[in-house]
mmCIF file of C-alpha atoms in Angstrom:
data_model
loop_
_atom_site.group_PDB
_atom_site.id
_atom_site.type_symbol
_atom_site.label_atom_id
_atom_site.label_comp_id
_atom_site.label_asym_id
_atom_site.label_seq_id
_atom_site.Cartn_x
_atom_site.Cartn_y
_atom_site.Cartn_z
ATOM 1 C CA MET A 1199 65.649 269.600 259.269
ATOM 2 C CA SER A 1200 68.340 270.741 261.465
ATOM 3 C CA SER A 1201 71.264 269.430 262.716
ATOM 4 C CA ARG A 1202 72.225 268.986 266.097
ATOM 5 C CA HIS A 1203 75.877 268.731 267.567
ATOM 6 C CA GLU A 1204 77.151 268.560 271.211
ATOM 7 C CA ILE A 1205 80.010 270.418 272.792
ATOM 8 C CA LYS A 1206 82.204 268.794 275.795
ATOM 9 C CA LEU A 1207 84.352 270.277 277.537
ATOM 10 C CA LYS A 1208 86.061 268.740 280.904
ATOM 11 C CA GLY A 1209 88.470 269.471 282.914
ATOM 12 C CA PRO A 1210 89.017 271.053 286.956
ATOM 13 C CA VAL A 1211 87.827 274.663 285.011
ATOM 14 C CA ILE A 1212 84.966 272.734 284.033
ATOM 15 C CA ARG A 1213 82.449 272.976 286.612
ATOM 16 C CA PRO A 1214 78.298 273.036 287.700
ATOM 17 C CA GLU A 1215 76.410 275.723 286.314
ATOM 18 C CA ARG A 1216 78.948 278.187 285.558
ATOM 19 C CA ILE A 1217 82.015 278.846 283.335
ATOM 20 C CA PRO A 1218 84.839 280.843 282.786
ATOM 21 C CA ALA A 1219 83.275 283.957 279.732
ATOM 22 C CA PRO A 1220 86.842 283.698 278.058
ATOM 23 C CA LEU A 1221 87.168 280.354 277.881
ATOM 24 C CA PHE A 1222 83.346 280.269 276.751
ATOM 25 C CA HIS A 1223 83.964 283.748 274.223
ATOM 26 C CA ASP A 1224 87.307 281.475 272.843
ATOM 27 C CA LEU A 1225 85.215 278.283 272.505
ATOM 28 C CA LEU A 1226 82.033 280.054 270.650
ATOM 29 C CA HIS A 1227 84.389 282.219 268.547
ATOM 30 C CA ILE A 1228 85.714 279.009 267.451
ATOM 31 C CA PHE A 1229 82.739 277.942 266.433
ATOM 32 C CA VAL A 1230 81.392 280.571 264.886
ATOM 33 C CA GLU A 1231 84.546 281.231 262.377
ATOM 34 C CA GLY A 1232 85.553 277.634 261.487
ATOM 35 C CA ALA A 1233 81.341 277.777 260.054
ATOM 36 C CA GLN A 1234 82.007 280.500 258.351
ATOM 37 C CA ARG A 1235 84.965 279.854 257.463
ATOM 38 C CA ALA A 1236 84.686 275.903 256.877
ATOM 39 C CA LEU A 1237 81.436 277.119 254.091
ATOM 40 C CA ARG A 1238 83.180 279.976 252.360
ATOM 41 C CA LEU A 1239 85.799 276.726 251.519
ATOM 42 C CA ARG A 1240 83.207 274.157 249.786
ATOM 43 C CA VAL A 1241 82.111 277.381 248.000
ATOM 44 C CA GLU A 1242 84.110 279.437 246.862
ATOM 45 C CA GLY A 1243 87.471 277.280 247.582
ATOM 46 C CA ARG A 1244 89.410 279.464 250.222
ATOM 47 C CA SER A 1245 87.984 280.207 253.486
ATOM 48 C CA THR A 1246 89.701 283.206 253.751
ATOM 49 C CA ALA A 1247 90.123 286.528 251.010
ATOM 50 C CA ARG A 1248 90.926 290.948 251.464
ATOM 51 C CA GLY A 1249 88.731 293.016 251.618
ATOM 52 C CA THR A 1250 84.975 292.412 253.597
ATOM 53 C CA GLN A 1251 83.571 289.163 254.281
ATOM 54 C CA PRO A 1252 80.409 288.262 250.887
ATOM 55 C CA ALA A 1253 76.971 288.702 252.875
ATOM 56 C CA TRP A 1254 75.543 285.289 252.077
ATOM 57 C CA MET A 1255 78.509 283.716 254.793
ATOM 58 C CA ARG A 1256 77.162 285.444 257.770
ATOM 59 C CA SER A 1257 74.389 284.548 257.403
ATOM 60 C CA ALA A 1258 74.577 281.114 255.787
ATOM 61 C CA ALA A 1259 77.242 280.345 258.474
ATOM 62 C CA GLN A 1260 75.250 280.939 261.571
ATOM 63 C CA PHE A 1261 73.745 278.445 264.183
ATOM 64 C CA ASP A 1262 71.633 278.164 267.495
ATOM 65 C CA LEU A 1263 73.140 277.916 271.082
ATOM 66 C CA LEU A 1264 70.244 276.260 273.073
ATOM 67 C CA ILE A 1265 69.877 277.497 275.952
ATOM 68 C CA GLU A 1266 68.194 274.719 277.783
ATOM 69 C CA PRO A 1267 70.254 272.551 280.950
ATOM 70 C CA PRO A 1268 72.634 270.842 279.792
ATOM 71 C CA SER A 1269 72.700 266.984 280.951
ATOM 72 C CA GLU A 1270 76.067 267.242 282.786
ATOM 73 C CA PRO A 1271 78.760 270.301 283.540
ATOM 74 C CA GLY A 1272 80.868 271.622 280.000
ATOM 75 C CA VAL A 1273 77.568 270.437 277.688
ATOM 76 C CA PHE A 1274 76.629 273.063 275.199
ATOM 77 C CA ARG A 1275 74.629 272.587 272.652
ATOM 78 C CA VAL A 1276 74.318 274.525 269.091
ATOM 79 C CA GLU A 1277 71.670 273.679 266.259
ATOM 80 C CA SER A 1278 72.510 274.658 262.203
ATOM 81 C CA ARG A 1279 70.181 274.272 259.160
ATOM 82 C CA PRO A 1280 71.069 272.382 256.241
ATOM 83 C CA LEU A 1281 72.417 274.153 253.662
ATOM 84 C CA ARG A 1282 69.195 273.721 251.004
ATOM 85 C CA GLN A 1283 67.990 276.518 253.239
ATOM 86 C CA VAL A 1284 70.127 279.516 254.034
ATOM 87 C CA LEU A 1285 72.549 279.233 250.803
ATOM 88 C CA PRO A 1286 71.637 281.988 248.137
ATOM 89 C CA ALA A 1287 70.156 279.933 244.661
ATOM 90 C CA ASN A 1288 73.600 281.312 242.628
ATOM 91 C CA LEU A 1289 75.817 279.112 244.743
ATOM 92 C CA ARG A 1290 74.355 276.292 244.840
ATOM 93 C CA PRO A 1291 75.442 272.914 242.906
ATOM 94 C CA GLY A 1292 74.794 273.084 239.584
ATOM 95 C CA GLU A 1293 76.593 276.446 239.278
ATOM 96 C CA ALA A 1294 78.999 275.329 241.935
ATOM 97 C CA PRO A 1295 81.868 273.987 240.494
ATOM 98 C CA TYR A 1296 82.940 272.179 243.855
ATOM 99 C CA GLY A 1297 80.506 270.337 245.019
ATOM 100 C CA LEU A 1298 78.101 271.273 247.781
ATOM 101 C CA ASP A 1299 75.797 268.555 249.723
ATOM 102 C CA LEU A 1300 72.867 270.339 250.821
ATOM 103 C CA ALA A 1301 71.308 268.239 253.415
ATOM 104 C CA GLN A 1302 75.303 269.331 255.608
ATOM 105 C CA THR A 1303 75.328 272.376 258.191
ATOM 106 C CA ALA A 1304 77.939 274.717 257.998
ATOM 107 C CA VAL A 1305 79.026 273.328 261.657
ATOM 108 C CA ASP A 1306 79.093 269.837 259.142
ATOM 109 C CA LEU A 1307 81.875 271.469 256.823
ATOM 110 C CA PHE A 1308 83.667 273.000 260.008
ATOM 111 C CA GLU A 1309 83.971 269.332 261.436
ATOM 112 C CA GLU A 1310 84.660 267.814 258.488
ATOM 113 C CA GLY A 1311 87.274 269.634 257.841
ATOM 114 C CA LEU A 1312 88.983 269.203 262.064
ATOM 115 C CA GLU A 1313 88.783 265.377 261.619
ATOM 116 C CA ASP A 1314 91.190 266.028 258.715
ATOM 117 C CA ALA A 1315 93.372 267.996 260.441
ATOM 118 C CA LEU A 1316 93.607 266.448 264.165
ATOM 119 C CA ALA A 1317 93.969 263.357 261.370
ATOM 120 C CA GLY A 1318 96.957 264.985 260.336
ATOM 121 C CA ALA A 1319 95.005 264.757 256.763
ATOM 122 C CA THR A 1320 97.494 266.459 254.342
ATOM 123 C CA ASP A 1321 95.710 266.589 250.554
ATOM 124 C CA SER A 1322 92.463 267.456 252.194
ATOM 125 C CA ASP A 1323 89.932 269.357 250.387
ATOM 126 C CA THR A 1324 87.684 269.783 253.642
ATOM 127 C CA PHE A 1325 90.534 272.058 255.020
ATOM 128 C CA ASP A 1326 93.108 275.249 253.966
ATOM 129 C CA GLU A 1327 95.748 277.463 255.792
ATOM 130 C CA GLY A 1328 92.675 279.479 257.401
ATOM 131 C CA LEU A 1329 90.632 277.028 258.468
ATOM 132 C CA VAL A 1330 94.017 275.526 259.867
ATOM 133 C CA GLU A 1331 94.473 278.666 262.082
ATOM 134 C CA THR A 1332 91.401 278.403 263.596
ATOM 135 C CA PHE A 1333 91.415 274.711 264.592
ATOM 136 C CA SER A 1334 95.024 275.340 266.730
ATOM 137 C CA ALA A 1335 92.721 278.137 268.849
ATOM 138 C CA PHE A 1336 91.516 274.954 270.441
ATOM 139 C CA ALA A 1337 95.230 274.775 272.441
ATOM 140 C CA ARG A 1338 93.729 278.043 273.954
ATOM 141 C CA LEU A 1339 90.515 275.942 275.181
ATOM 142 C CA PHE A 1340 94.069 273.834 276.641
ATOM 143 C CA GLU A 1341 95.713 276.669 278.155
ATOM 144 C CA GLN A 1342 92.679 278.071 280.314
ATOM 145 C CA GLY A 1343 92.337 274.676 281.979
ATOM 146 C CA VAL A 1344 90.343 272.281 279.597
ATOM 147 C CA GLU A 1345 91.740 269.010 279.255
ATOM 148 C CA ALA A 1346 89.787 267.382 276.871
ATOM 149 C CA ILE A 1347 87.399 268.383 274.361
ATOM 150 C CA GLU A 1348 84.539 266.403 272.632
ATOM 151 C CA ILE A 1349 82.384 267.254 270.108
ATOM 152 C CA VAL A 1350 79.106 265.040 269.456
ATOM 153 C CA ASN A 1351 76.668 264.929 265.837
ATOM 154 C CA GLY A 1352 76.117 261.165 265.317
ATOM 155 C CA ARG A 1353 80.132 260.621 265.732
ATOM 156 C CA THR A 1354 82.189 261.990 267.782
ATOM 157 C CA ILE A 1355 85.089 263.869 267.277
ATOM 158 C CA PRO A 1356 87.934 263.440 270.445
ATOM 159 C CA ILE A 1357 90.268 267.136 270.651
ATOM 160 C CA ASP A 1358 92.820 266.762 273.210
ATOM 161 C CA THR A 1359 96.294 268.701 273.047
ATOM 162 C CA GLU A 1360 98.408 266.262 271.082
ATOM 163 C CA GLY A 1361 95.712 266.686 267.962
ATOM 164 C CA VAL A 1362 95.941 270.356 268.031
ATOM 165 C CA GLU A 1363 99.708 269.479 268.054
ATOM 166 C CA ARG A 1364 99.719 267.424 265.329
ATOM 167 C CA VAL A 1365 97.526 270.864 263.957
ATOM 168 C CA ILE A 1366 99.725 273.207 264.335
ATOM 169 C CA ARG A 1367 102.278 271.328 263.009
ATOM 170 C CA LEU A 1368 100.420 270.492 259.652
ATOM 171 C CA ARG A 1369 100.021 274.684 259.359
ATOM 172 C CA ARG A 1370 103.915 275.067 259.727
ATOM 173 C CA GLN A 1371 104.144 272.154 256.527
ATOM 174 C CA ILE A 1372 101.792 274.652 254.303
ATOM 175 C CA PRO A 1373 104.184 275.910 251.332
ATOM 176 C CA ALA A 1374 104.295 279.576 250.723
ATOM 177 C CA PRO A 1375 101.661 280.089 247.606
ATOM 178 C CA GLN A 1376 104.021 280.798 244.798
ATOM 179 C CA ALA A 1377 103.755 282.215 240.944
ATOM 180 C CA VAL A 1378 102.509 280.117 238.660
ATOM 181 C CA ARG A 1379 101.224 279.718 234.883
ATOM 182 C CA ILE A 1380 99.711 276.468 233.912
ATOM 183 C CA ALA A 1381 97.815 275.920 230.611
ATOM 184 C CA GLY A 1382 94.387 273.589 230.462
ATOM 185 C CA THR A 1383 90.593 273.685 229.261
ATOM 186 C CA LEU A 1384 88.394 276.092 231.485
ATOM 187 C CA ASP A 1385 85.869 273.903 231.780
ATOM 188 C CA THR A 1386 83.291 275.602 234.736
ATOM 189 C CA ILE A 1387 82.940 278.984 235.016
ATOM 190 C CA ARG A 1388 80.375 280.552 238.298
ATOM 191 C CA HIS A 1389 79.745 284.147 237.040
ATOM 192 C CA SER A 1390 78.344 285.375 239.897
ATOM 193 C CA ASP A 1391 82.286 285.367 241.602
ATOM 194 C CA ARG A 1392 84.491 283.997 238.629
ATOM 195 C CA VAL A 1393 85.128 280.886 240.893
ATOM 196 C CA PHE A 1394 86.442 278.366 238.060
ATOM 197 C CA THR A 1395 88.449 275.199 237.263
ATOM 198 C CA LEU A 1396 90.272 274.446 234.507
ATOM 199 C CA MET A 1397 90.669 270.442 233.244
ATOM 200 C CA LEU A 1398 94.496 269.517 232.286
ATOM 201 C CA GLU A 1399 95.801 267.410 229.495
ATOM 202 C CA SER A 1400 96.295 265.132 232.321
ATOM 203 C CA GLY A 1401 92.505 264.736 233.544
ATOM 204 C CA ALA A 1402 93.394 266.530 236.179
ATOM 205 C CA VAL A 1403 91.329 269.501 238.020
ATOM 206 C CA LEU A 1404 92.532 272.264 239.329
ATOM 207 C CA LYS A 1405 90.318 274.757 240.860
ATOM 208 C CA GLY A 1406 90.704 279.090 240.733
ATOM 209 C CA VAL A 1407 89.284 282.362 241.453
ATOM 210 C CA ALA A 1408 89.459 284.990 238.727
ATOM 211 C CA GLU A 1409 88.436 288.106 241.189
ATOM 212 C CA ARG A 1410 90.348 290.358 238.780
ATOM 213 C CA LEU A 1411 89.107 289.358 235.251
ATOM 214 C CA GLU A 1412 86.139 290.561 233.351
ATOM 215 C CA PRO A 1413 83.040 287.597 233.254
ATOM 216 C CA THR A 1414 82.048 288.540 229.689
ATOM 217 C CA ARG A 1415 86.283 287.852 229.084
ATOM 218 C CA MET A 1416 86.217 284.422 231.099
ATOM 219 C CA ALA A 1417 82.843 283.728 228.795
ATOM 220 C CA SER A 1418 84.532 283.988 225.627
ATOM 221 C CA LEU A 1419 87.231 281.908 226.950
ATOM 222 C CA PHE A 1420 84.494 278.828 228.062
ATOM 223 C CA GLY A 1421 85.623 275.441 226.753
ATOM 224 C CA LYS A 1422 88.735 276.449 224.581
ATOM 225 C CA GLN A 1423 91.969 276.001 225.852
ATOM 226 C CA VAL A 1424 93.609 278.481 228.113
ATOM 227 C CA VAL A 1425 96.849 279.487 230.108
ATOM 228 C CA VAL A 1426 96.255 281.637 233.094
ATOM 229 C CA SER A 1427 98.474 283.016 235.403
ATOM 230 C CA GLY A 1428 98.392 283.646 239.121
ATOM 231 C CA MET A 1429 100.036 282.731 242.405
ATOM 232 C CA ALA A 1430 99.315 278.626 243.459
ATOM 233 C CA VAL A 1431 98.353 278.517 247.036
ATOM 234 C CA PHE A 1432 99.241 274.700 248.064
ATOM 235 C CA ARG A 1433 97.934 272.138 251.174
ATOM 236 C CA PRO A 1434 100.498 270.547 253.366
ATOM 237 C CA SER A 1435 101.308 267.718 251.181
ATOM 238 C CA GLY A 1436 102.965 270.343 248.487
ATOM 239 C CA SER A 1437 99.971 269.501 246.046
ATOM 240 C CA VAL A 1438 97.176 272.257 244.400
ATOM 241 C CA SER A 1439 94.561 273.587 246.243
ATOM 242 C CA ARG A 1440 94.104 276.291 244.283
ATOM 243 C CA ILE A 1441 94.907 279.596 241.713
ATOM 244 C CA ASP A 1442 94.065 282.853 242.444
ATOM 245 C CA VAL A 1443 94.385 284.163 238.566
ATOM 246 C CA GLU A 1444 95.292 287.206 237.386
ATOM 247 C CA GLN A 1445 96.004 286.689 234.176
ATOM 248 C CA MET A 1446 93.642 284.340 231.411
ATOM 249 C CA GLN A 1447 94.118 283.978 227.594
ATOM 250 C CA GLU A 1448 93.764 281.541 224.977
ATOM 251 C CA ALA A 1449 97.111 279.466 224.941
ATOM 252 C CA SER A 1450 98.937 278.286 222.194
ATOM 253 C CA ALA A 1451 99.287 274.962 221.076
ATOM 254 C CA GLN A 1452 103.044 276.305 222.784
ATOM 255 C CA GLU A 1453 101.554 277.367 225.612
ATOM 256 C CA SER A 1454 99.367 274.097 226.505
ATOM 257 C CA ALA A 1455 102.186 271.401 225.346
ATOM 258 C CA LEU A 1456 104.562 273.250 227.739
ATOM 259 C CA TRP A 1457 102.717 274.664 230.734
ATOM 260 C CA SER A 1458 99.966 271.320 231.407
ATOM 261 C CA ARG A 1459 102.228 270.097 234.220
ATOM 262 C CA LEU A 1460 100.508 270.302 238.240
ATOM 263 C CA PRO A 1461 102.997 272.903 240.318
ATOM 264 C CA ARG A 1462 104.598 271.888 242.850
ATOM 265 C CA PRO A 1463 106.313 274.281 245.213
ATOM 266 C CA LEU A 1464 109.600 275.780 244.921
ATOM 267 C CA ARG A 1465 110.392 275.543 248.446
ATOM 268 C CA VAL A 1466 108.815 273.190 251.645
ATOM 269 C CA SER A 1467 108.445 274.605 254.391
ATOM 270 C CA LEU A 1468 110.457 272.567 257.210
ATOM 271 C CA ASP A 1469 109.956 272.192 260.758
ATOM 272 C CA THR A 1470 113.102 273.098 262.585
ATOM 273 C CA ARG A 1471 112.087 271.814 266.034
ATOM 274 C CA SER A 1472 111.897 268.279 264.427
ATOM 275 C CA LEU A 1473 116.177 268.456 263.399
ATOM 276 C CA ARG A 1474 116.199 268.557 267.009
ATOM 277 C CA VAL A 1475 117.638 265.322 269.089
ATOM 278 C CA VAL A 1476 117.744 264.799 272.256
ATOM 279 C CA GLN A 1477 121.637 263.840 273.028
ATOM 280 C CA ASP A 1478 122.669 261.029 275.546
ATOM 281 C CA ASP A 1479 126.473 259.694 276.402
ATOM 282 C CA ARG A 1480 126.473 258.328 272.991
ATOM 283 C CA SER A 1481 125.628 261.252 270.310
ATOM 284 C CA GLY A 1482 126.350 264.709 270.324
ATOM 285 C CA LEU A 1483 129.384 266.345 271.658
ATOM 286 C CA ASN A 1484 129.253 263.772 274.101
ATOM 287 C CA ALA A 1485 130.216 261.355 271.717
ATOM 288 C CA ILE A 1486 133.281 263.320 270.681
ATOM 289 C CA TYR A 1487 134.387 265.272 273.619
ATOM 290 C CA GLY A 1488 138.003 264.207 274.692
ATOM 291 C CA GLN A 1489 138.135 261.937 272.039
ATOM 292 C CA TRP A 1490 140.510 261.586 268.942
ATOM 293 C CA PRO A 1491 139.953 260.147 266.062
ATOM 294 C CA GLY A 1492 143.286 258.978 265.033
ATOM 295 C CA ASP A 1493 146.347 256.419 266.628
ATOM 296 C CA GLU A 1494 148.443 258.616 267.580
ATOM 297 C CA SER A 1495 149.740 259.782 271.487
ATOM 298 C CA GLU A 1496 148.980 263.303 272.284
ATOM 299 C CA GLU A 1497 153.562 263.861 272.168
ATOM 300 C CA GLU A 1498 153.290 262.616 268.077
ATOM 301 C CA LEU A 1499 150.619 264.772 267.215
ATOM 302 C CA VAL A 1500 152.659 267.703 269.068
ATOM 303 C CA ALA A 1501 155.898 266.914 267.150
ATOM 304 C CA ALA A 1502 153.704 266.862 263.802
ATOM 305 C CA LEU A 1503 152.342 270.489 264.394
ATOM 306 C CA GLU A 1504 155.224 271.555 265.596
ATOM 307 C CA GLU A 1505 156.886 270.341 262.287
ATOM 308 C CA LEU A 1506 154.178 272.669 260.545
ATOM 309 C CA SER A 1507 154.217 275.842 262.434
#
């Protein structure tokens, strides 16, 4: 059964029976790109990657804009089909290590990630930097006269300028990817695109992509202790979202002991704007301007300086 969603725009720019074309273009772009990226994140563990998009992504994330009289100005309805109807069989649970509810749609996944990002959930699995970039584009709608946005699908997701600011701050918090080396058991492999999971000694599970490795090589290591080298991609909280693997080999006992810990970012992003504090009469330069911290008179200070010169 298809899933219906309502998008409600409010503000002086919204008028009966018409909407500015650039505004409508930006709105649709957010939802089209967001649905595609959200679905790819759940299937591959990443919302974006270099190169062309997978052929399945565009069709599986497709939704329809319903042409029907809206109940009020600025209301748009979209309909999307569940993943069990649109996702290729080789990417469905059983083989997909990321877990998917096939009753959901790509638009549902987009909304889940958006809701978490608006709430400032720094350790969520429902979005990554690529999706946060898409969510941040809602700011363009507010720049064009929209004052509030609601997405309705059984529940209402309100979007305002404060929420979008939180999303933008969230993006600044994401640490830069860094080179890592880590050991664990190669627990699952999806051979179609070399997506895998690695179980660490602590029981933690890391997700990864090994596009550069031969499938036969990965298959020979399945279920074994391996050590992988690559780039760790982080969440805003600093926890690992995934590892883009460049090398994988069977691990020795020494390597397993040495590299079994979860990587942490070496450099944490800092929003320098958070360090700025508005000054008043008792803070900043105002607190010291015209003041001398000692008990000496001006004459005593001048005399002391003359003695030192």
